[in-house]
Structures are given as C-alpha cells and as structure tokens.
C-alpha cells in the first residue's frame, strides 16, 4: 500500500510540473517568462486574507501538501499535490494575490483570488493546477487549502503556504 502511494505521488509530481525547474525552498519566482519555480510547503496555520496567522485556531488535519509556483507572462501558475489526506474528499484551493488589506476578503470571486477544487482519490492523494491572471499591483501570492466545515463557517481542515511567493 505504501509503495502504491509513493508511486502515485511521484507520478503526480512529474505530471504536474513538466519543464519546471524546482528551486530551493526560499528561491524567488522568476520574472515573467522565466522557467524557474518556487517550491512551497504548507502548514496548519489558519490565516487572515492579509497573510497574518490566527493564533486561536487548532491544527485540523493530517494531509501533506506541496506546490510549485511560477509565473508565465501575465499568469501565476500553481501546481498543487496533496497526499495522506482523507480519501475521496473535495478540498478548496485558493491562490491569493498580495498586497491585501485585512479588511479585504479572499473568497471565491474576490479580486486577486483564484479558486479550484482538488478531489483526492481512494488513497487520499490528489493534484491540481491553477492558472491565475496577475492583478494590477500584485507583488506576491500565497495559497490557502480548506475542507469546508459541516455546520460552521470555520474550515474542518486547512493548510496555508509557509510564505508569500514574489510574482
């Protein structure tokens, strides 16, 4: 079973990032048209839309998530891979462009927010590629992954990128 999951993850990473160059954790995204990519890891910090952490929320899940983020022309492209998540479950993935006021929302449809749905398979693995048009004045982007709560507006499970990627 473990070998099957590892092979699935390796295949998804290769399938989601053709031609991408994976840099170090702190590597900056390249300028428009660059082949470079930034490797993102995720943590269980519930963040506000301006990327500040909410210290009053407890960790919620066990998934391991990574992403490759790069720019091409006027787009931010985010290739997300999730493993060890709840099998056959839908997660909302948001790419949120910065700078952003704490009073500005980061919900689907808000300016500078692009959303996609990642659905895990029967092993709890899944992948998604999101193409986000770069909004005027944007200098960076971060990612927020959630599984909606059943009877609350607080997500049942959440993961946020460790830093804002320069764009």
PDB file of C-alpha atoms in Angstrom:
ATOM      1  CA  UNK A   1       0.000   0.000   0.000  1.00  0.00           C
ATOM      2  CA  UNK A   2       2.776   2.470   0.952  1.00  0.00           C
ATOM      3  CA  UNK A   3       4.664   1.719  -2.262  1.00  0.00           C
ATOM      4  CA  UNK A   4       1.484   2.420  -4.281  1.00  0.00           C
ATOM      5  CA  UNK A   5       1.031   5.797  -2.582  1.00  0.00           C
ATOM      6  CA  UNK A   6       4.684   6.748  -3.190  1.00  0.00           C
ATOM      7  CA  UNK A   7       4.422   5.797  -6.866  1.00  0.00           C
ATOM      8  CA  UNK A   8       1.187   7.823  -7.164  1.00  0.00           C
ATOM      9  CA  UNK A   9       2.827  10.887  -5.594  1.00  0.00           C
ATOM     10  CA  UNK A  10       5.894  10.609  -7.822  1.00  0.00           C
ATOM     11  CA  UNK A  11       3.706  10.299 -10.923  1.00  0.00           C
ATOM     12  CA  UNK A  12       1.630  13.342  -9.901  1.00  0.00           C
ATOM     13  CA  UNK A  13       4.709  15.477  -9.278  1.00  0.00           C
ATOM     14  CA  UNK A  14       6.101  14.573 -12.692  1.00  0.00           C
ATOM     15  CA  UNK A  15       2.735  15.079 -14.407  1.00  0.00           C
ATOM     16  CA  UNK A  16       2.055  18.438 -12.774  1.00  0.00           C
ATOM     17  CA  UNK A  17       5.408  20.061 -13.407  1.00  0.00           C
ATOM     18  CA  UNK A  18       6.634  19.384 -16.952  1.00  0.00           C
ATOM     19  CA  UNK A  19       9.557  21.618 -17.817  1.00  0.00           C
ATOM     20  CA  UNK A  20       9.554  23.302 -14.401  1.00  0.00           C
ATOM     21  CA  UNK A  21      12.756  23.832 -12.504  1.00  0.00           C
ATOM     22  CA  UNK A  22      12.404  23.243  -8.801  1.00  0.00           C
ATOM     23  CA  UNK A  23      14.433  25.715  -6.784  1.00  0.00           C
ATOM     24  CA  UNK A  24      15.286  25.763  -3.103  1.00  0.00           C
ATOM     25  CA  UNK A  25      12.590  26.439  -0.510  1.00  0.00           C
ATOM     26  CA  UNK A  26      13.497  30.125  -0.407  1.00  0.00           C
ATOM     27  CA  UNK A  27      14.047  30.613  -4.137  1.00  0.00           C
ATOM     28  CA  UNK A  28      12.151  33.516  -5.623  1.00  0.00           C
ATOM     29  CA  UNK A  29       9.758  33.038  -8.500  1.00  0.00           C
ATOM     30  CA  UNK A  30      11.364  34.185 -11.689  1.00  0.00           C
ATOM     31  CA  UNK A  31      10.269  37.191 -13.712  1.00  0.00           C
ATOM     32  CA  UNK A  32       7.587  36.878 -16.398  1.00  0.00           C
ATOM     33  CA  UNK A  33       8.515  34.198 -18.879  1.00  0.00           C
ATOM     34  CA  UNK A  34      11.011  32.555 -16.514  1.00  0.00           C
ATOM     35  CA  UNK A  35      11.349  28.779 -16.312  1.00  0.00           C
ATOM     36  CA  UNK A  36      12.072  28.950 -12.550  1.00  0.00           C
ATOM     37  CA  UNK A  37       9.561  27.825  -9.955  1.00  0.00           C
ATOM     38  CA  UNK A  38       9.236  28.221  -6.211  1.00  0.00           C
ATOM     39  CA  UNK A  39       8.632  25.137  -4.073  1.00  0.00           C
ATOM     40  CA  UNK A  40       6.019  25.727  -1.377  1.00  0.00           C
ATOM     41  CA  UNK A  41       5.330  23.685   1.701  1.00  0.00           C
ATOM     42  CA  UNK A  42       2.188  24.100   3.782  1.00  0.00           C
ATOM     43  CA  UNK A  43       1.454  24.320   7.480  1.00  0.00           C
ATOM     44  CA  UNK A  44      -1.691  24.189   9.578  1.00  0.00           C
ATOM     45  CA  UNK A  45      -1.939  27.879  10.361  1.00  0.00           C
ATOM     46  CA  UNK A  46      -5.313  29.480   9.832  1.00  0.00           C
ATOM     47  CA  UNK A  47      -4.508  32.843   8.223  1.00  0.00           C
ATOM     48  CA  UNK A  48      -6.445  36.014   7.535  1.00  0.00           C
ATOM     49  CA  UNK A  49      -6.565  37.327   3.968  1.00  0.00           C
ATOM     50  CA  UNK A  50      -3.548  39.598   4.568  1.00  0.00           C
ATOM     51  CA  UNK A  51      -1.440  36.501   5.485  1.00  0.00           C
ATOM     52  CA  UNK A  52      -1.410  37.095   9.250  1.00  0.00           C
ATOM     53  CA  UNK A  53      -1.766  33.908  11.269  1.00  0.00           C
ATOM     54  CA  UNK A  54      -4.741  33.317  13.525  1.00  0.00           C
ATOM     55  CA  UNK A  55      -3.201  32.000  16.731  1.00  0.00           C
ATOM     56  CA  UNK A  56      -6.574  30.965  18.165  1.00  0.00           C
ATOM     57  CA  UNK A  57      -7.193  28.002  15.847  1.00  0.00           C
ATOM     58  CA  UNK A  58      -6.019  24.438  16.433  1.00  0.00           C
ATOM     59  CA  UNK A  59      -4.473  22.187  13.756  1.00  0.00           C
ATOM     60  CA  UNK A  60      -7.102  20.230  11.907  1.00  0.00           C
ATOM     61  CA  UNK A  61      -5.758  17.568   9.544  1.00  0.00           C
ATOM     62  CA  UNK A  62      -3.036  15.138   8.556  1.00  0.00           C
ATOM     63  CA  UNK A  63      -2.524  15.810   4.835  1.00  0.00           C
ATOM     64  CA  UNK A  64       0.896  16.616   3.391  1.00  0.00           C
ATOM     65  CA  UNK A  65       0.719  19.302   0.738  1.00  0.00           C
ATOM     66  CA  UNK A  66       3.272  20.943  -1.564  1.00  0.00           C
ATOM     67  CA  UNK A  67       3.085  23.219  -4.579  1.00  0.00           C
ATOM     68  CA  UNK A  68       5.253  24.556  -7.380  1.00  0.00           C
ATOM     69  CA  UNK A  69       4.502  28.183  -8.223  1.00  0.00           C
ATOM     70  CA  UNK A  70       5.818  30.114 -11.207  1.00  0.00           C
ATOM     71  CA  UNK A  71       4.831  32.977 -13.476  1.00  0.00           C
ATOM     72  CA  UNK A  72       4.365  32.888 -17.219  1.00  0.00           C
ATOM     73  CA  UNK A  73       3.534  36.136 -18.949  1.00  0.00           C
ATOM     74  CA  UNK A  74       0.556  37.546 -17.081  1.00  0.00           C
ATOM     75  CA  UNK A  75      -0.299  34.403 -15.058  1.00  0.00           C
ATOM     76  CA  UNK A  76       0.651  32.791 -11.777  1.00  0.00           C
ATOM     77  CA  UNK A  77       0.607  29.014 -12.188  1.00  0.00           C
ATOM     78  CA  UNK A  78       0.289  26.871  -9.064  1.00  0.00           C
ATOM     79  CA  UNK A  79       0.699  23.095  -9.287  1.00  0.00           C
ATOM     80  CA  UNK A  80      -0.538  21.519  -6.038  1.00  0.00           C
ATOM     81  CA  UNK A  81      -0.002  17.949  -4.789  1.00  0.00           C
ATOM     82  CA  UNK A  82      -1.721  16.567  -1.674  1.00  0.00           C
ATOM     83  CA  UNK A  83      -1.110  13.151  -0.074  1.00  0.00           C
ATOM     84  CA  UNK A  84      -2.232  11.370   3.123  1.00  0.00           C
ATOM     85  CA  UNK A  85      -5.491  13.331   3.060  1.00  0.00           C
ATOM     86  CA  UNK A  86      -8.982  11.957   3.612  1.00  0.00           C
ATOM     87  CA  UNK A  87      -9.762   9.613   0.680  1.00  0.00           C
ATOM     88  CA  UNK A  88     -12.401  10.682  -1.881  1.00  0.00           C
ATOM     89  CA  UNK A  89     -12.741  14.185  -0.425  1.00  0.00           C
ATOM     90  CA  UNK A  90     -13.011  17.626  -2.046  1.00  0.00           C
ATOM     91  CA  UNK A  91     -10.718  20.445  -0.917  1.00  0.00           C
ATOM     92  CA  UNK A  92     -10.971  24.101  -1.965  1.00  0.00           C
ATOM     93  CA  UNK A  93      -7.652  25.549  -3.160  1.00  0.00           C
ATOM     94  CA  UNK A  94      -7.217  29.338  -3.345  1.00  0.00           C
ATOM     95  CA  UNK A  95      -4.386  31.381  -4.801  1.00  0.00           C
ATOM     96  CA  UNK A  96      -4.499  34.778  -3.078  1.00  0.00           C
ATOM     97  CA  UNK A  97      -2.524  37.682  -4.520  1.00  0.00           C
ATOM     98  CA  UNK A  98      -0.859  40.302  -2.310  1.00  0.00           C
ATOM     99  CA  UNK A  99      -0.733  43.035  -1.087  1.00  0.00           C
ATOM    100  CA  UNK A 100      -4.135  42.733   0.518  1.00  0.00           C
ATOM    101  CA  UNK A 101      -5.808  44.711   3.268  1.00  0.00           C
ATOM    102  CA  UNK A 102      -7.011  42.842   6.355  1.00  0.00           C
ATOM    103  CA  UNK A 103     -10.470  44.283   5.573  1.00  0.00           C
ATOM    104  CA  UNK A 104     -10.471  42.805   2.056  1.00  0.00           C
ATOM    105  CA  UNK A 105     -11.982  39.362   1.633  1.00  0.00           C
ATOM    106  CA  UNK A 106     -10.292  36.416  -0.041  1.00  0.00           C
ATOM    107  CA  UNK A 107     -13.351  34.430  -1.001  1.00  0.00           C
ATOM    108  CA  UNK A 108     -14.042  32.892  -4.414  1.00  0.00           C
ATOM    109  CA  UNK A 109     -14.782  35.698  -6.869  1.00  0.00           C
ATOM    110  CA  UNK A 110     -12.960  38.422  -4.917  1.00  0.00           C
ATOM    111  CA  UNK A 111     -10.372  40.379  -6.958  1.00  0.00           C
ATOM    112  CA  UNK A 112      -6.988  38.652  -6.926  1.00  0.00           C
ATOM    113  CA  UNK A 113      -8.404  35.299  -5.724  1.00  0.00           C
ATOM    114  CA  UNK A 114      -8.482  32.233  -7.971  1.00  0.00           C
ATOM    115  CA  UNK A 115     -10.132  29.040  -6.732  1.00  0.00           C
ATOM    116  CA  UNK A 116     -10.057  25.396  -7.769  1.00  0.00           C
ATOM    117  CA  UNK A 117     -11.274  22.072  -6.393  1.00  0.00           C
ATOM    118  CA  UNK A 118      -8.831  19.287  -5.542  1.00  0.00           C
ATOM    119  CA  UNK A 119     -10.502  15.890  -5.120  1.00  0.00           C
ATOM    120  CA  UNK A 120      -8.486  13.111  -3.534  1.00  0.00           C
ATOM    121  CA  UNK A 121      -8.535   9.533  -4.795  1.00  0.00           C
ATOM    122  CA  UNK A 122      -9.105   6.371  -2.783  1.00  0.00           C
ATOM    123  CA  UNK A 123      -5.582   6.618  -1.312  1.00  0.00           C
ATOM    124  CA  UNK A 124      -6.008  10.236  -0.169  1.00  0.00           C
ATOM    125  CA  UNK A 125      -3.821  11.719  -2.917  1.00  0.00           C
ATOM    126  CA  UNK A 126      -4.713  14.392  -5.440  1.00  0.00           C
ATOM    127  CA  UNK A 127      -3.316  17.127  -7.630  1.00  0.00           C
ATOM    128  CA  UNK A 128      -4.464  20.360  -9.237  1.00  0.00           C
ATOM    129  CA  UNK A 129      -3.054  23.088 -11.484  1.00  0.00           C
ATOM    130  CA  UNK A 130      -4.471  26.606 -11.063  1.00  0.00           C
ATOM    131  CA  UNK A 131      -3.798  29.397 -13.561  1.00  0.00           C
ATOM    132  CA  UNK A 132      -4.392  32.840 -12.038  1.00  0.00           C
ATOM    133  CA  UNK A 133      -4.264  36.090 -14.017  1.00  0.00           C
ATOM    134  CA  UNK A 134      -1.951  38.539 -12.233  1.00  0.00           C
ATOM    135  CA  UNK A 135      -3.970  41.531 -10.997  1.00  0.00           C
ATOM    136  CA  UNK A 136      -2.663  45.069 -11.306  1.00  0.00           C
ATOM    137  CA  UNK A 137      -0.305  45.965  -8.459  1.00  0.00           C
ATOM    138  CA  UNK A 138       0.185  42.381  -7.219  1.00  0.00           C
ATOM    139  CA  UNK A 139       3.648  41.659  -5.831  1.00  0.00           C
ATOM    140  CA  UNK A 140       3.145  38.172  -4.399  1.00  0.00           C
ATOM    141  CA  UNK A 141       0.791  35.238  -3.942  1.00  0.00           C
ATOM    142  CA  UNK A 142       0.098  32.639  -1.278  1.00  0.00           C
ATOM    143  CA  UNK A 143      -2.160  29.601  -1.099  1.00  0.00           C
ATOM    144  CA  UNK A 144      -4.978  28.510   1.220  1.00  0.00           C
ATOM    145  CA  UNK A 145      -6.427  24.968   1.113  1.00  0.00           C
ATOM    146  CA  UNK A 146      -9.579  24.108   3.071  1.00  0.00           C
ATOM    147  CA  UNK A 147     -12.115  21.385   3.592  1.00  0.00           C
ATOM    148  CA  UNK A 148     -15.418  23.068   4.482  1.00  0.00           C
ATOM    149  CA  UNK A 149     -16.923  22.518   7.928  1.00  0.00           C
ATOM    150  CA  UNK A 150     -20.279  20.767   8.064  1.00  0.00           C
ATOM    151  CA  UNK A 151     -22.176  23.123  10.386  1.00  0.00           C
ATOM    152  CA  UNK A 152     -19.805  26.082  10.681  1.00  0.00           C
ATOM    153  CA  UNK A 153     -18.005  28.695   8.599  1.00  0.00           C
ATOM    154  CA  UNK A 154     -14.691  27.627  10.138  1.00  0.00           C
ATOM    155  CA  UNK A 155     -12.986  25.076   7.863  1.00  0.00           C
ATOM    156  CA  UNK A 156     -12.943  21.492   9.109  1.00  0.00           C
ATOM    157  CA  UNK A 157      -9.387  21.202   7.765  1.00  0.00           C
ATOM    158  CA  UNK A 158      -6.976  23.861   6.486  1.00  0.00           C
ATOM    159  CA  UNK A 159      -3.447  24.338   5.170  1.00  0.00           C
ATOM    160  CA  UNK A 160      -1.655  27.571   4.199  1.00  0.00           C
ATOM    161  CA  UNK A 161       1.591  28.152   2.353  1.00  0.00           C
ATOM    162  CA  UNK A 162       4.600  28.968   4.533  1.00  0.00           C
ATOM    163  CA  UNK A 163       5.390  32.255   2.776  1.00  0.00           C
ATOM    164  CA  UNK A 164       4.242  34.667   0.076  1.00  0.00           C
ATOM    165  CA  UNK A 165       5.853  33.920  -3.301  1.00  0.00           C
ATOM    166  CA  UNK A 166       7.085  37.049  -5.119  1.00  0.00           C
ATOM    167  CA  UNK A 167       5.441  37.492  -8.530  1.00  0.00           C
TER     168      UNK A 167
END
